[in-house]
Tab-separated table of C-alpha atoms in Angstrom:
chain	number	residue	atom	x	y	z
S	1	MET	CA	13.599	12.485	-17.228
S	2	ILE	CA	15.873	9.663	-19.532
S	3	PRO	CA	15.703	6.447	-17.717
S	4	LEU	CA	19.264	5.316	-16.544
S	5	GLN	CA	20.176	1.631	-17.590
S	6	THR	CA	19.948	-1.247	-14.733
S	7	THR	CA	20.366	-4.770	-14.955
S	8	ARG	CA	18.085	-6.806	-16.203
S	9	LEU	CA	16.816	-9.116	-13.592
S	10	PRO	CA	15.387	-12.548	-14.032
S	11	TRP	CA	11.910	-11.289	-12.949
S	12	MET	CA	12.044	-8.682	-15.619
S	13	THR	CA	10.125	-10.631	-18.526
S	14	GLU	CA	8.439	-9.949	-21.755
S	15	ASP	CA	5.097	-10.861	-19.778
S	16	ILE	CA	5.972	-8.237	-17.356
S	17	ALA	CA	6.589	-5.585	-19.656
S	18	MET	CA	3.225	-6.638	-21.529
S	19	PHE	CA	1.517	-6.338	-18.156
S	20	ARG	CA	2.717	-3.225	-17.125
S	21	ASP	CA	2.350	-1.499	-20.607
S	22	ALA	CA	-1.481	-3.035	-19.999
S	23	ALA	CA	-1.733	-1.277	-16.695
S	24	ARG	CA	-0.568	1.913	-17.514
S	25	ARG	CA	-2.975	2.348	-20.557
S	26	PHE	CA	-5.890	0.726	-18.457
S	27	ILE	CA	-4.876	3.221	-15.357
S	28	GLU	CA	-4.300	6.186	-17.390
S	29	GLY	CA	-7.752	6.203	-19.422
S	30	GLU	CA	-10.120	4.410	-16.965
S	31	LEU	CA	-9.206	5.271	-13.480
S	32	ALA	CA	-6.896	8.705	-13.596
S	33	PRO	CA	-9.570	10.890	-15.004
S	34	HIS	CA	-11.790	10.334	-12.195
S	35	CYS	CA	-9.181	11.044	-9.471
S	36	GLU	CA	-10.352	14.605	-8.637
S	37	ARG	CA	-13.948	13.666	-7.933
S	38	TRP	CA	-12.370	10.317	-5.507
S	39	ARG	CA	-10.098	12.931	-3.929
S	40	LYS	CA	-13.060	15.289	-2.987
S	41	GLN	CA	-15.589	12.542	-1.909
S	42	GLY	CA	-12.695	10.886	0.371
S	43	PHE	CA	-13.018	7.291	-1.171
S	44	VAL	CA	-13.154	5.393	-4.337
S	45	ASP	CA	-16.213	3.998	-5.657
S	46	ARG	CA	-17.127	0.335	-5.143
S	47	GLU	CA	-17.526	-0.408	-8.823
S	48	VAL	CA	-14.516	0.549	-9.782
S	49	TRP	CA	-12.913	-2.406	-7.990
S	50	ARG	CA	-15.085	-4.767	-10.101
S	51	LYS	CA	-13.923	-2.922	-13.138
S	52	VAL	CA	-10.139	-3.469	-12.127
S	53	GLY	CA	-11.125	-6.840	-11.274
S	54	GLU	CA	-12.381	-7.486	-14.816
S	55	MET	CA	-9.220	-6.715	-16.384
S	56	GLY	CA	-7.448	-9.366	-14.009
S	57	MET	CA	-5.251	-6.371	-12.471
S	58	LEU	CA	-6.620	-6.722	-8.757
S	59	LEU	CA	-5.027	-9.674	-7.602
S	60	PRO	CA	-2.981	-10.979	-10.835
S	61	GLU	CA	-0.402	-13.029	-8.636
S	62	LEU	CA	-3.311	-15.793	-7.739
S	63	ALA	CA	-3.768	-18.918	-9.260
S	64	GLU	CA	-6.121	-18.935	-11.913
S	65	GLU	CA	-7.970	-21.734	-9.449
S	66	TRP	CA	-8.457	-18.991	-6.839
S	67	GLY	CA	-9.582	-16.244	-9.333
S	68	GLY	CA	-6.708	-14.853	-10.130
S	69	ALA	CA	-4.472	-14.744	-13.210
S	70	GLY	CA	-1.970	-17.160	-12.688
S	71	GLY	CA	1.042	-14.233	-11.927
S	72	ASN	CA	3.659	-14.132	-9.442
S	73	LEU	CA	4.029	-10.959	-6.896
S	74	ALA	CA	5.769	-9.052	-9.596
S	75	HIS	CA	2.997	-8.397	-11.046
S	76	GLN	CA	1.040	-6.916	-8.344
S	77	LEU	CA	4.216	-4.773	-7.598
S	78	VAL	CA	4.113	-3.504	-11.119
S	79	MET	CA	0.210	-2.489	-10.277
S	80	VAL	CA	1.301	-0.689	-6.910
S	81	GLU	CA	4.075	1.416	-9.362
S	82	GLU	CA	1.343	2.078	-12.145
S	83	LEU	CA	-1.120	3.125	-9.531
S	84	GLY	CA	1.538	5.480	-7.392
S	85	ARG	CA	2.609	7.125	-10.436
S	86	THR	CA	-0.653	8.291	-11.305
S	87	GLU	CA	-1.962	9.159	-8.010
S	88	VAL	CA	-5.033	6.614	-8.630
S	89	PRO	CA	-5.794	6.064	-4.969
S	90	VAL	CA	-7.246	2.236	-5.463
S	91	SER	CA	-5.319	0.499	-2.527
S	92	THR	CA	-4.868	-2.455	-4.245
S	93	SER	CA	-1.825	-3.027	-1.453
S	94	VAL	CA	-4.344	-3.440	1.569
S	95	HIS	CA	-6.482	-5.755	-0.475
S	96	THR	CA	-3.310	-8.124	-1.707
S	97	ILE	CA	-1.672	-8.356	1.715
S	98	ALA	CA	-5.378	-9.221	3.208
S	99	ALA	CA	-6.022	-11.806	0.200
S	100	HIS	CA	-2.255	-13.578	1.130
S	101	TYR	CA	-3.060	-13.972	4.905
S	102	ILE	CA	-5.992	-15.981	3.378
S	103	LEU	CA	-3.757	-17.771	0.849
S	104	ASP	CA	-1.280	-18.612	3.219
S	105	TYR	CA	-3.561	-19.678	6.321
S	106	GLY	CA	-7.071	-20.462	4.857
S	107	THR	CA	-8.752	-23.588	4.614
S	108	ASP	CA	-9.653	-24.397	1.332
S	109	GLU	CA	-13.340	-23.330	1.597
S	110	GLN	CA	-12.035	-20.247	3.121
S	111	LYS	CA	-9.945	-19.773	0.130
S	112	ARG	CA	-12.860	-20.457	-2.421
S	113	ARG	CA	-15.236	-18.492	-0.386
S	114	TRP	CA	-13.477	-15.434	-0.699
S	115	LEU	CA	-10.383	-15.047	-2.787
S	116	PRO	CA	-12.527	-15.804	-6.311
S	117	LYS	CA	-14.611	-12.731	-5.028
S	118	MET	CA	-11.792	-10.450	-3.917
S	119	ALA	CA	-10.046	-10.973	-7.311
S	120	ARG	CA	-13.180	-10.031	-9.308
S	121	GLY	CA	-13.695	-7.192	-7.048
S	122	GLU	CA	-16.965	-8.301	-5.465
S	123	LEU	CA	-15.306	-8.517	-2.083
S	124	LEU	CA	-13.028	-5.533	-1.204
S	125	ALA	CA	-11.003	-6.164	1.602
S	126	GLY	CA	-9.547	-4.323	4.744
S	127	ILE	CA	-6.960	-4.851	7.527
S	128	ALA	CA	-8.574	-3.904	11.094
S	129	MET	CA	-5.435	-4.091	13.266
S	130	THR	CA	-4.646	-0.422	14.438
S	131	GLU	CA	-6.029	0.184	17.479
S	132	PRO	CA	-6.532	4.072	19.515
S	133	ASP	CA	-4.143	2.976	21.686
S	134	ALA	CA	-2.004	0.676	19.654
S	135	GLY	CA	-0.367	1.206	16.465
S	136	SER	CA	3.466	-0.405	16.171
S	137	ASP	CA	2.940	-2.246	18.952
S	138	LEU	CA	0.712	-5.069	18.314
S	139	GLN	CA	0.638	-6.422	21.902
S	140	GLY	CA	-1.309	-3.142	23.030
S	141	ILE	CA	-4.549	-4.606	21.035
S	142	ARG	CA	-7.663	-4.702	23.056
S	143	THR	CA	-10.331	-6.051	20.900
S	144	ARG	CA	-11.818	-9.224	22.130
S	145	ALA	CA	-13.148	-12.031	20.486
S	146	VAL	CA	-14.763	-14.952	23.019
S	147	ARG	CA	-15.773	-18.072	21.816
S	148	GLU	CA	-19.215	-18.524	22.568
S	149	GLY	CA	-20.569	-22.006	21.034
S	150	ASP	CA	-19.761	-22.524	17.445
S	151	GLY	CA	-18.798	-18.618	16.877
S	152	TYR	CA	-16.968	-15.733	18.158
S	153	VAL	CA	-18.369	-12.614	19.719
S	154	ILE	CA	-16.076	-9.266	19.166
S	155	ASN	CA	-16.406	-6.006	20.835
S	156	GLY	CA	-13.261	-3.336	20.472
S	157	ALA	CA	-12.416	-0.406	18.367
S	158	LYS	CA	-10.054	0.319	15.171
S	159	THR	CA	-8.707	3.069	13.827
S	160	PHE	CA	-6.659	4.484	10.292
S	161	ILE	CA	-8.408	1.262	8.748
S	162	THR	CA	-7.363	1.912	5.150
S	163	ASN	CA	-10.513	0.709	2.752
S	164	GLY	CA	-12.446	0.749	6.130
S	165	ALA	CA	-15.528	2.647	4.833
S	166	THR	CA	-15.820	0.788	1.953
S	167	ALA	CA	-14.553	-2.911	2.258
S	168	HIS	CA	-17.321	-5.576	2.243
S	169	LEU	CA	-14.551	-8.309	3.659
S	170	LEU	CA	-12.055	-7.376	6.882
S	171	VAL	CA	-9.176	-9.443	8.544
S	172	VAL	CA	-9.385	-8.389	12.178
S	173	VAL	CA	-7.196	-8.883	14.799
S	174	VAL	CA	-8.318	-9.802	17.854
S	175	ARG	CA	-7.366	-11.164	21.322
S	176	THR	CA	-8.687	-14.556	22.226
S	177	SER	CA	-6.806	-14.910	25.191
S	178	ALA	CA	-5.723	-13.144	27.971
S	179	GLU	CA	-2.344	-14.034	27.525
S	180	LYS	CA	0.139	-11.341	27.267
S	181	GLY	CA	2.253	-10.030	24.503
S	182	GLY	CA	1.174	-11.434	20.697
S	183	LYS	CA	0.595	-14.893	21.657
S	184	GLY	CA	-3.350	-14.041	22.735
S	185	LEU	CA	-3.840	-12.620	19.013
S	186	SER	CA	-5.890	-14.497	16.618
S	187	LEU	CA	-6.826	-13.544	12.843
S	188	ILE	CA	-10.445	-13.423	12.282
S	189	VAL	CA	-12.248	-12.623	8.921
S	190	LEU	CA	-15.635	-10.816	8.581
S	191	GLU	CA	-17.806	-10.095	6.022
S	192	THR	CA	-19.194	-6.686	6.656
S	193	GLU	CA	-22.495	-6.702	4.798
S	194	GLY	CA	-25.395	-6.548	7.009
S	195	LEU	CA	-23.571	-7.645	10.341
S	196	ALA	CA	-25.206	-6.916	13.152
S	197	GLY	CA	-23.187	-4.905	15.873
S	198	PHE	CA	-20.485	-3.938	13.070
S	199	ARG	CA	-20.001	0.195	12.286
S	200	VAL	CA	-18.099	2.169	10.701
S	201	GLY	CA	-17.237	5.383	12.346
S	202	ARG	CA	-15.667	8.480	10.816
S	203	ILE	CA	-13.764	8.377	7.261
S	204	LEU	CA	-11.076	10.483	8.650
S	205	ASP	CA	-9.908	13.349	7.737
S	206	LYS	CA	-5.974	12.901	6.413
S	207	ILE	CA	-3.120	15.677	5.474
S	208	GLY	CA	-2.673	13.493	1.829
S	209	GLN	CA	-3.976	10.234	0.380
S	210	LYS	CA	-7.694	12.311	0.406
S	211	GLY	CA	-9.009	9.596	-2.050
S	212	SER	CA	-8.355	6.538	-0.294
S	213	ASP	CA	-10.893	6.124	2.741
S	214	THR	CA	-9.733	5.909	5.965
S	215	ALA	CA	-11.811	4.972	8.986
S	216	GLU	CA	-12.975	4.152	12.558
S	217	LEU	CA	-14.361	0.935	12.950
S	218	PHE	CA	-16.538	-0.199	15.978
S	219	PHE	CA	-17.276	-3.883	16.901
S	220	ASP	CA	-20.537	-4.149	19.646
S	221	ASP	CA	-20.853	-7.599	20.015
S	222	VAL	CA	-20.234	-8.862	16.393
S	223	ARG	CA	-21.141	-12.662	15.874
S	224	VAL	CA	-18.855	-14.306	13.439
S	225	PRO	CA	-18.550	-18.089	13.029
S	226	ALA	CA	-15.627	-19.878	14.490
S	227	ALA	CA	-15.283	-21.263	11.031
S	228	ASN	CA	-13.800	-17.357	10.027
S	229	LEU	CA	-10.551	-17.946	12.244
S	230	LEU	CA	-7.886	-17.899	9.829
S	231	GLY	CA	-4.984	-20.855	10.982
S	232	GLY	CA	-7.199	-23.342	12.524
S	233	ALA	CA	-5.992	-22.643	15.920
S	234	GLU	CA	-6.183	-19.239	18.031
S	235	GLY	CA	-3.346	-17.320	19.196
S	236	GLN	CA	-1.025	-17.546	15.841
S	237	ALA	CA	-1.674	-14.063	14.400
S	238	PHE	CA	1.306	-12.636	15.732
S	239	ALA	CA	3.472	-15.323	13.423
S	240	GLN	CA	0.994	-15.011	10.856
S	241	LEU	CA	1.546	-11.250	10.322
S	242	MET	CA	5.298	-11.585	10.795
S	243	SER	CA	5.685	-14.162	8.157
S	244	GLN	CA	3.773	-11.513	5.429
S	245	LEU	CA	6.321	-8.794	6.463
S	246	PRO	CA	8.954	-9.082	3.508
S	247	TYR	CA	6.219	-8.800	1.223
S	248	GLU	CA	4.164	-5.990	2.701
S	249	ARG	CA	7.526	-3.884	3.191
S	250	MET	CA	7.940	-4.137	-0.822
S	251	LEU	CA	4.834	-2.873	-1.842
S	252	LEU	CA	5.634	0.331	0.458
S	253	ALA	CA	9.381	0.611	-1.024
S	254	VAL	CA	7.789	-0.158	-4.766
S	255	LEU	CA	5.410	2.846	-4.297
S	256	ALA	CA	8.228	5.119	-2.948
S	257	ILE	CA	10.436	4.691	-6.020
S	258	ALA	CA	7.388	4.929	-8.561
S	259	VAL	CA	6.692	8.506	-6.999
S	260	ILE	CA	10.235	9.913	-6.596
S	261	GLU	CA	10.763	8.943	-10.473
S	262	ARG	CA	7.442	10.687	-11.231
S	263	ALA	CA	8.149	13.597	-9.119
S	264	LEU	CA	11.605	14.101	-10.957
S	265	GLU	CA	9.529	14.195	-14.004
S	266	LEU	CA	7.496	17.054	-12.671
S	267	THR	CA	10.232	18.835	-11.722
S	268	LEU	CA	12.420	18.721	-14.674
S	269	ASP	CA	9.790	19.791	-17.206
S	270	TYR	CA	8.367	22.411	-14.838
S	271	THR	CA	12.265	23.968	-14.164
S	272	LYS	CA	13.100	24.075	-17.527
S	273	ALA	CA	10.053	26.024	-18.656
S	274	ARG	CA	9.368	28.350	-15.862
S	275	LYS	CA	11.780	31.496	-16.036
S	276	ALA	CA	13.362	33.616	-13.803
S	277	PHE	CA	15.648	36.173	-13.704
S	278	GLY	CA	16.122	35.655	-17.584
S	279	GLN	CA	16.607	32.603	-17.621
S	280	THR	CA	15.107	28.997	-16.510
S	281	VAL	CA	15.093	27.618	-13.486
S	282	PHE	CA	16.890	24.568	-14.717
S	283	ASP	CA	19.889	27.019	-15.936
S	284	PHE	CA	20.612	27.779	-12.262
S	285	GLN	CA	23.666	25.826	-10.924
S	286	ASN	CA	21.769	25.005	-7.615
S	287	THR	CA	18.915	23.650	-9.339
S	288	ARG	CA	21.047	21.095	-11.658
S	289	HIS	CA	22.629	20.254	-8.667
S	290	LYS	CA	19.770	19.689	-6.429
S	291	LEU	CA	18.014	17.407	-9.309
S	292	ALA	CA	21.357	15.756	-10.123
S	293	GLU	CA	21.245	14.418	-6.312
S	294	CYS	CA	17.587	13.577	-6.512
S	295	ALA	CA	18.326	11.465	-9.622
S	296	THR	CA	21.287	9.639	-8.271
S	297	THR	CA	19.202	9.012	-5.388
S	298	ALA	CA	16.499	7.635	-7.721
S	299	HIS	CA	18.843	5.675	-9.402
S	300	VAL	CA	20.079	3.714	-6.599
S	301	MET	CA	16.744	3.399	-5.242
S	302	ARG	CA	15.640	1.898	-8.431
S	303	VAL	CA	18.471	-0.489	-8.302
S	304	PHE	CA	17.818	-1.544	-4.669
S	305	VAL	CA	14.403	-2.116	-5.380
S	306	ASN	CA	14.601	-4.130	-8.373
S	307	ASP	CA	16.899	-6.521	-6.359
S	308	CYS	CA	14.598	-6.993	-3.526
S	309	ILE	CA	11.967	-7.836	-6.022
S	310	GLN	CA	14.259	-10.391	-7.585
S	311	ARG	CA	14.960	-11.723	-4.148
S	312	LEU	CA	11.014	-11.816	-2.748
S	313	LEU	CA	10.287	-13.609	-5.896
S	314	ASP	CA	13.511	-16.382	-5.131
S	315	GLY	CA	12.369	-16.533	-1.622
S	316	ARG	CA	15.603	-15.073	-0.373
S	317	LEU	CA	14.572	-11.415	0.908
S	318	ASP	CA	14.853	-11.826	4.579
S	319	ALA	CA	13.264	-9.510	6.958
S	320	THR	CA	16.105	-7.103	7.802
S	321	ALA	CA	16.331	-6.618	4.054
S	322	ALA	CA	12.955	-6.052	3.881
S	323	TYR	CA	12.675	-3.458	6.735
S	324	MET	CA	15.698	-1.323	5.216
S	325	ALA	CA	13.644	-1.345	2.015
S	326	LYS	CA	10.985	0.292	3.515
S	327	SER	CA	12.514	2.285	5.956
S	328	TRP	CA	15.283	3.868	3.707
S	329	CYS	CA	13.069	4.048	0.925
S	330	SER	CA	10.373	5.685	2.318
S	331	GLU	CA	12.604	8.515	3.972
S	332	GLN	CA	14.282	9.130	0.484
S	333	GLN	CA	10.645	9.409	-0.754
S	334	CYS	CA	9.770	12.400	1.405
S	335	LYS	CA	13.270	14.278	0.904
S	336	VAL	CA	13.318	14.030	-2.798
S	337	LEU	CA	9.625	15.154	-2.614
S	338	ASP	CA	10.313	17.958	-0.335
S	339	GLU	CA	13.350	18.952	-2.743
S	340	CYS	CA	11.294	19.250	-6.013
S	341	LEU	CA	8.185	21.053	-4.282
S	342	GLN	CA	10.447	23.607	-3.339
S	343	PHE	CA	11.412	24.537	-7.027
S	344	PHE	CA	7.887	25.078	-7.788
S	345	GLY	CA	7.801	28.198	-5.261
S	346	GLY	CA	4.334	28.773	-4.480
S	347	TYR	CA	2.595	26.755	-7.185
S	348	GLY	CA	4.110	23.555	-5.397
S	349	TYR	CA	1.857	24.658	-2.296
S	350	MET	CA	-1.154	24.626	-4.394
S	351	SER	CA	-3.136	21.149	-4.277
S	352	GLU	CA	-3.900	21.211	-7.560
S	353	TYR	CA	-0.346	20.932	-8.721
S	354	PRO	CA	0.277	17.048	-8.470
S	355	ILE	CA	3.403	17.567	-6.968
S	356	ALA	CA	1.853	19.081	-4.188
S	357	ARG	CA	-0.431	16.430	-3.634
S	358	LEU	CA	2.965	13.915	-4.120
S	359	TRP	CA	4.680	15.574	-1.151
S	360	ALA	CA	1.766	15.299	0.975
S	361	ASP	CA	0.671	11.781	0.270
S	362	ALA	CA	4.110	11.051	0.866
S	363	ARG	CA	4.571	11.575	4.513
S	364	VAL	CA	2.765	8.601	5.803
S	365	GLN	CA	4.907	6.246	4.089
S	366	LYS	CA	7.400	6.989	7.432
S	367	ILE	CA	4.493	5.958	9.436
S	368	TYR	CA	2.170	3.140	8.151
S	369	GLY	CA	3.399	-0.248	7.638
S	370	GLY	CA	5.055	-0.258	10.613
S	371	THR	CA	7.046	3.336	12.035
S	372	ASN	CA	10.512	3.993	10.441
S	373	GLU	CA	11.621	4.247	13.950
S	374	ILE	CA	10.623	0.659	14.593
S	375	MET	CA	12.090	-0.552	11.307
S	376	LYS	CA	15.457	0.906	12.466
S	377	GLU	CA	15.203	-0.605	15.575
S	378	LEU	CA	14.614	-4.136	14.125
S	379	ILE	CA	17.477	-3.619	11.825
S	380	ALA	CA	20.069	-2.737	14.793
S	381	ARG	CA	19.221	-5.883	16.182
S	382	ALA	CA	20.228	-7.970	13.411
S	383	LEU	CA	23.759	-5.977	13.526
């Protein structure tokens, strides 16, 4: 696929270009060859995170004093793109979101304690938010943290937790008071190694993203120091979570465009080589027109996403635009992947073909990070 020209924005620096090239070479050479094994075992080996950290690519946006490479959010978004296009299931997205909760709301002591280890890959992070009866509606969270002396005792259960089985550190959304709605919610950080009362349940069998572990977590009288509370006071979780939404939504939008562009490359190569009825599949008018539509969608999305990245870096990306980016880009991702898969015929339904895996992996993009229905409702409120 010949890349269409887009406006060069200020965030597209020479440093970003060099980082992208280094990330692509590292991912393709050191990570991608192991994807099949990770898909079969259902998780990425913990030592892989150390390797990514050693390259300065795990949390490149953090300042050097916190163990990062002194970059900005664009470096992390580029990393997410490059991982997405190669199907590497190293979920830096969740890891970086957890890191930014600590960066923005942690004390200096908390930041010194956790961020450098997270940047080096010594601590792998997850976010324990979703519960069996509470998904997009955080007000339904039941996991309780009760203050006892100089600590908290946590009881409850979480599900659909990315990195849940392999994480060493969790940012847990808990209810610290009986107040209704989001006012009673707080964020508490847990280091899970040898933590009494903490238990990983099943690694869940998903229809896609097979190499990324998604697990059930259980907390039975788990005791943690009160010093692990983020923000210095209880009841701040809802505001803390909401303030990070523009960045979180962009992580999903960036992944969507990266996957679409890769799917188009695969489909163009296949249709130009595959013969049917005496000509290539690409020679059929329907094929050319459908792929022209997909290419147009990809181009429009790339322009939109690039602009949103610039606005994010400038501090101008409002929540509504971020909701639009998440919902629209994930919708288009699923539509384009479905169109592309169709041209592969039966081969497109075989998991050994990348297009099949990309198609299955895409479906959850409309669910996690806040369902698209919730995103549209939030957009409508701003109209």
